[in-house]
Amino acid sequence: MKQGLFITLEGMDGAGKSTQIAAIQRLLKEKGQEVIVTREPGGTVISEKIREIILDRENTEMEPMTEALLYAAARAQHVAQVIRPALEQGTHVVCDRFMDSSIAYQGYGRGLGDSVSIINAYAAAGCVPDITFFLRLDPDAGKERIQESPLDRMELEAMDFQQRVFHGYEELALQFPERIVTIDASEEISAVSAKIKEHIERLLQP
């Protein structure tokens, strides 16, 4: 049976990932494809409980390595319970964030460096996205978009942290150009969707 596509979306908060994930889901369903949409951290009962701990605004004392390990733990459960089984059944998986988020946020943002990649190599267990869309939006612009919503612990981080994360994403896009597609998220929603659609349709060709 044909392996499903593993599609991930990355970027700063406010970049429009949720909107584009919904568009990808519609596109795949219109083409008669089986697809599930999931998120990180989360996607399973255990992973969602870990998500609550990570994003809880009250957990101000959390150590950077604790944070990195919690993300990896949530990912390990998610891969084993949801992502890998779906892909093996030929179902496409569209995921809001994956390993690149950990590298950007904890590796670059928290300054943990290569340890994050090493930890998550175990967590992902060889599960690598077929394509990753990096919705490139400056942190200042992203902050403007989400300022009306209640902010979680990560969204409350100072702008210098957000800039380090943004730099991390740009570095990852340079390191993995064959997988990571950078799209200007400041453009109209329809323009962003059209670019994503083009790439996905190419991947679906036999």
Short mmCIF file of C-alpha atoms in Angstrom, two decimals:
data_model
loop_
_atom_site.label_atom_id
_atom_site.label_comp_id
_atom_site.label_asym_id
_atom_site.label_seq_id
_atom_site.Cartn_x
_atom_site.Cartn_y
_atom_site.Cartn_z
CA MET A 1 0.00 0.00 0.00
CA LYS A 2 1.21 3.50 -0.85
CA GLN A 3 2.65 5.40 2.10
CA GLY A 4 0.76 8.56 3.00
CA LEU A 5 2.37 11.99 2.72
CA PHE A 6 3.60 13.62 5.91
CA ILE A 7 3.03 17.38 5.58
CA THR A 8 4.02 19.83 8.32
CA LEU A 9 3.54 23.57 8.74
CA GLU A 10 5.95 25.72 10.69
CA GLY A 11 6.35 29.37 11.59
CA MET A 12 5.89 31.95 14.28
CA ASP A 13 2.59 32.30 16.12
CA GLY A 14 0.21 34.32 13.98
CA ALA A 15 1.70 33.15 10.67
CA GLY A 16 -1.59 31.57 9.59
CA LYS A 17 -0.80 27.88 9.98
CA SER A 18 -4.33 26.91 11.08
CA THR A 19 -5.91 28.62 8.06
CA GLN A 20 -3.57 26.90 5.62
CA ILE A 21 -3.94 23.51 7.31
CA ALA A 22 -7.71 23.72 6.78
CA ALA A 23 -7.11 24.59 3.10
CA ILE A 24 -4.74 21.62 2.67
CA GLN A 25 -7.28 19.30 4.27
CA ARG A 26 -10.00 20.53 1.87
CA LEU A 27 -7.69 20.12 -1.12
CA LEU A 28 -6.79 16.53 -0.25
CA LYS A 29 -10.40 15.55 0.47
CA GLU A 30 -11.53 17.08 -2.83
CA LYS A 31 -9.02 14.81 -4.54
CA GLY A 32 -10.50 11.78 -2.79
CA GLN A 33 -7.52 11.35 -0.47
CA GLU A 34 -7.62 10.06 3.09
CA VAL A 35 -6.22 12.72 5.43
CA ILE A 36 -5.94 13.44 9.14
CA VAL A 37 -5.04 16.77 10.72
CA THR A 38 -3.14 16.85 13.99
CA ARG A 39 -0.92 19.17 16.04
CA GLU A 40 2.14 19.35 18.24
CA PRO A 41 2.45 19.23 21.09
CA GLY A 42 -0.70 17.12 21.20
CA GLY A 43 -2.54 14.71 18.96
CA THR A 44 -3.01 11.97 21.61
CA VAL A 45 -4.49 11.94 25.11
CA ILE A 46 -1.04 11.71 26.69
CA SER A 47 0.50 14.33 24.38
CA GLU A 48 -2.35 16.77 25.04
CA LYS A 49 -1.76 16.44 28.78
CA ILE A 50 1.92 17.23 28.22
CA ARG A 51 0.85 20.22 26.10
CA GLU A 52 -1.11 21.61 29.03
CA ILE A 53 2.00 21.47 31.23
CA ILE A 54 4.26 23.09 28.62
CA LEU A 55 1.94 25.97 27.74
CA ASP A 56 0.57 26.69 31.23
CA ARG A 57 1.33 30.34 32.01
CA GLU A 58 1.82 29.42 35.68
CA ASN A 59 4.84 27.23 34.94
CA THR A 60 7.31 30.10 34.97
CA GLU A 61 10.06 28.05 36.63
CA MET A 62 10.34 25.50 33.83
CA GLU A 63 13.94 24.80 32.84
CA PRO A 64 14.80 24.93 29.11
CA MET A 65 15.87 21.28 29.10
CA THR A 66 12.68 20.25 30.91
CA GLU A 67 10.74 22.06 28.20
CA ALA A 68 12.72 20.37 25.41
CA LEU A 69 12.26 16.91 26.93
CA LEU A 70 8.52 17.44 27.42
CA TYR A 71 8.11 18.41 23.76
CA ALA A 72 10.10 15.33 22.74
CA ALA A 73 8.04 13.09 25.02
CA ALA A 74 4.80 14.39 23.51
CA ARG A 75 6.26 13.83 20.02
CA ALA A 76 7.36 10.26 20.73
CA GLN A 77 3.82 9.34 21.80
CA HIS A 78 2.30 11.19 18.84
CA VAL A 79 4.53 9.48 16.28
CA ALA A 80 3.98 6.01 17.73
CA GLN A 81 0.23 6.30 18.28
CA VAL A 82 -1.00 8.53 15.44
CA ILE A 83 1.46 9.67 12.77
CA ARG A 84 3.30 6.48 11.83
CA PRO A 85 0.20 4.20 11.86
CA ALA A 86 -1.70 6.66 9.63
CA LEU A 87 1.16 6.98 7.13
CA GLU A 88 1.60 3.21 6.97
CA GLN A 89 -2.11 2.85 6.12
CA GLY A 90 -1.71 5.28 3.22
CA THR A 91 -3.40 8.19 5.00
CA HIS A 92 -1.88 11.64 4.56
CA VAL A 93 -0.97 13.44 7.78
CA VAL A 94 -1.05 17.23 8.04
CA CYS A 95 0.57 18.40 11.26
CA ASP A 96 0.68 21.84 12.87
CA ARG A 97 4.36 21.91 13.92
CA PHE A 98 6.82 19.04 14.26
CA MET A 99 10.52 18.59 15.04
CA ASP A 100 11.56 21.87 13.36
CA SER A 101 9.62 23.75 16.03
CA SER A 102 11.69 22.16 18.78
CA ILE A 103 14.94 22.98 17.02
CA ALA A 104 13.85 26.58 16.44
CA TYR A 105 12.29 27.23 19.85
CA GLN A 106 14.50 25.20 22.16
CA GLY A 107 17.66 24.80 20.07
CA TYR A 108 17.89 28.43 18.94
CA GLY A 109 15.42 30.24 21.21
CA ARG A 110 16.57 28.61 24.46
CA GLY A 111 20.16 28.15 23.31
CA LEU A 112 20.20 24.37 23.78
CA GLY A 113 21.87 23.82 20.41
CA ASP A 114 22.37 20.36 18.91
CA SER A 115 21.06 18.55 22.00
CA VAL A 116 17.51 19.25 20.75
CA SER A 117 18.14 17.52 17.42
CA ILE A 118 19.67 14.54 19.19
CA ILE A 119 16.76 14.17 21.64
CA ASN A 120 14.19 14.47 18.87
CA ALA A 121 15.93 12.00 16.60
CA TYR A 122 14.89 9.42 19.21
CA ALA A 123 11.41 10.92 19.61
CA ALA A 124 10.65 11.01 15.87
CA ALA A 125 12.15 7.52 15.34
CA GLY A 126 12.94 8.14 11.69
CA CYS A 127 9.62 9.85 10.93
CA VAL A 128 10.54 12.83 8.72
CA PRO A 129 8.08 15.10 6.86
CA ASP A 130 7.89 14.74 3.08
CA ILE A 131 7.42 18.49 2.87
CA THR A 132 7.42 21.33 5.40
CA PHE A 133 5.88 24.71 4.68
CA PHE A 134 7.64 27.47 6.61
CA LEU A 135 5.17 30.35 6.72
CA ARG A 136 7.66 33.15 7.03
CA LEU A 137 6.34 36.06 9.08
CA ASP A 138 8.38 38.44 11.20
CA PRO A 139 7.69 37.98 14.93
CA ASP A 140 6.51 41.59 15.28
CA ALA A 141 3.86 41.05 12.60
CA GLY A 142 2.87 37.73 14.18
CA LYS A 143 2.46 39.37 17.58
CA GLU A 144 0.13 41.96 16.03
CA ARG A 145 -2.08 39.18 14.67
CA ILE A 146 -2.47 37.30 17.97
CA GLN A 147 -2.67 40.20 20.42
CA GLU A 148 -6.46 39.84 20.81
CA SER A 149 -6.18 36.19 21.89
CA PRO A 150 -5.24 34.86 25.35
CA LEU A 151 -1.50 34.15 25.17
CA ASP A 152 0.11 30.91 26.39
CA ARG A 153 3.50 30.59 28.12
CA MET A 154 5.46 30.45 24.85
CA GLU A 155 3.58 33.32 23.23
CA LEU A 156 4.33 35.48 26.29
CA GLU A 157 8.09 35.17 25.76
CA ALA A 158 10.03 38.39 25.12
CA MET A 159 10.66 39.62 21.59
CA ASP A 160 14.38 38.81 21.69
CA PHE A 161 13.45 35.15 22.26
CA GLN A 162 10.97 35.27 19.36
CA GLN A 163 13.65 36.78 17.11
CA ARG A 164 16.07 33.94 17.97
CA VAL A 165 13.35 31.42 17.10
CA PHE A 166 12.69 33.20 13.80
CA HIS A 167 16.41 33.11 13.00
CA GLY A 168 16.37 29.39 13.81
CA TYR A 169 13.62 28.78 11.28
CA GLU A 170 15.50 30.68 8.62
CA GLU A 171 18.64 28.63 9.33
CA LEU A 172 16.65 25.38 9.06
CA ALA A 173 15.19 26.50 5.72
CA LEU A 174 18.74 27.04 4.44
CA GLN A 175 19.91 23.66 5.77
CA PHE A 176 17.03 21.63 4.31
CA PRO A 177 15.95 23.32 1.06
CA GLU A 178 14.86 19.99 -0.44
CA ARG A 179 12.20 19.60 2.30
CA ILE A 180 11.40 23.06 3.65
CA VAL A 181 9.47 25.41 1.38
CA THR A 182 9.56 29.03 2.54
CA ILE A 183 6.41 31.02 1.80
CA ASP A 184 5.86 34.71 2.53
CA ALA A 185 3.02 34.62 5.06
CA SER A 186 2.51 38.39 4.83
CA GLU A 187 0.82 37.87 1.45
CA GLU A 188 -2.92 37.42 0.97
CA ILE A 189 -4.30 34.13 2.33
CA SER A 190 -5.36 33.05 -1.17
CA ALA A 191 -1.85 33.65 -2.55
CA VAL A 192 -0.28 31.57 0.24
CA SER A 193 -2.83 28.79 -0.37
CA ALA A 194 -2.13 28.78 -4.10
CA LYS A 195 1.60 28.29 -3.55
CA ILE A 196 1.03 25.47 -1.08
CA LYS A 197 -1.48 23.81 -3.44
CA GLU A 198 1.06 23.83 -6.26
CA HIS A 199 3.61 21.92 -4.17
CA ILE A 200 1.12 19.39 -2.85
CA GLU A 201 -0.28 18.63 -6.29
CA ARG A 202 3.24 17.96 -7.52
CA LEU A 203 3.81 15.50 -4.64
CA LEU A 204 0.53 13.69 -5.42
CA GLN A 205 1.55 12.98 -9.01
CA PRO A 206 2.34 9.27 -9.58
#
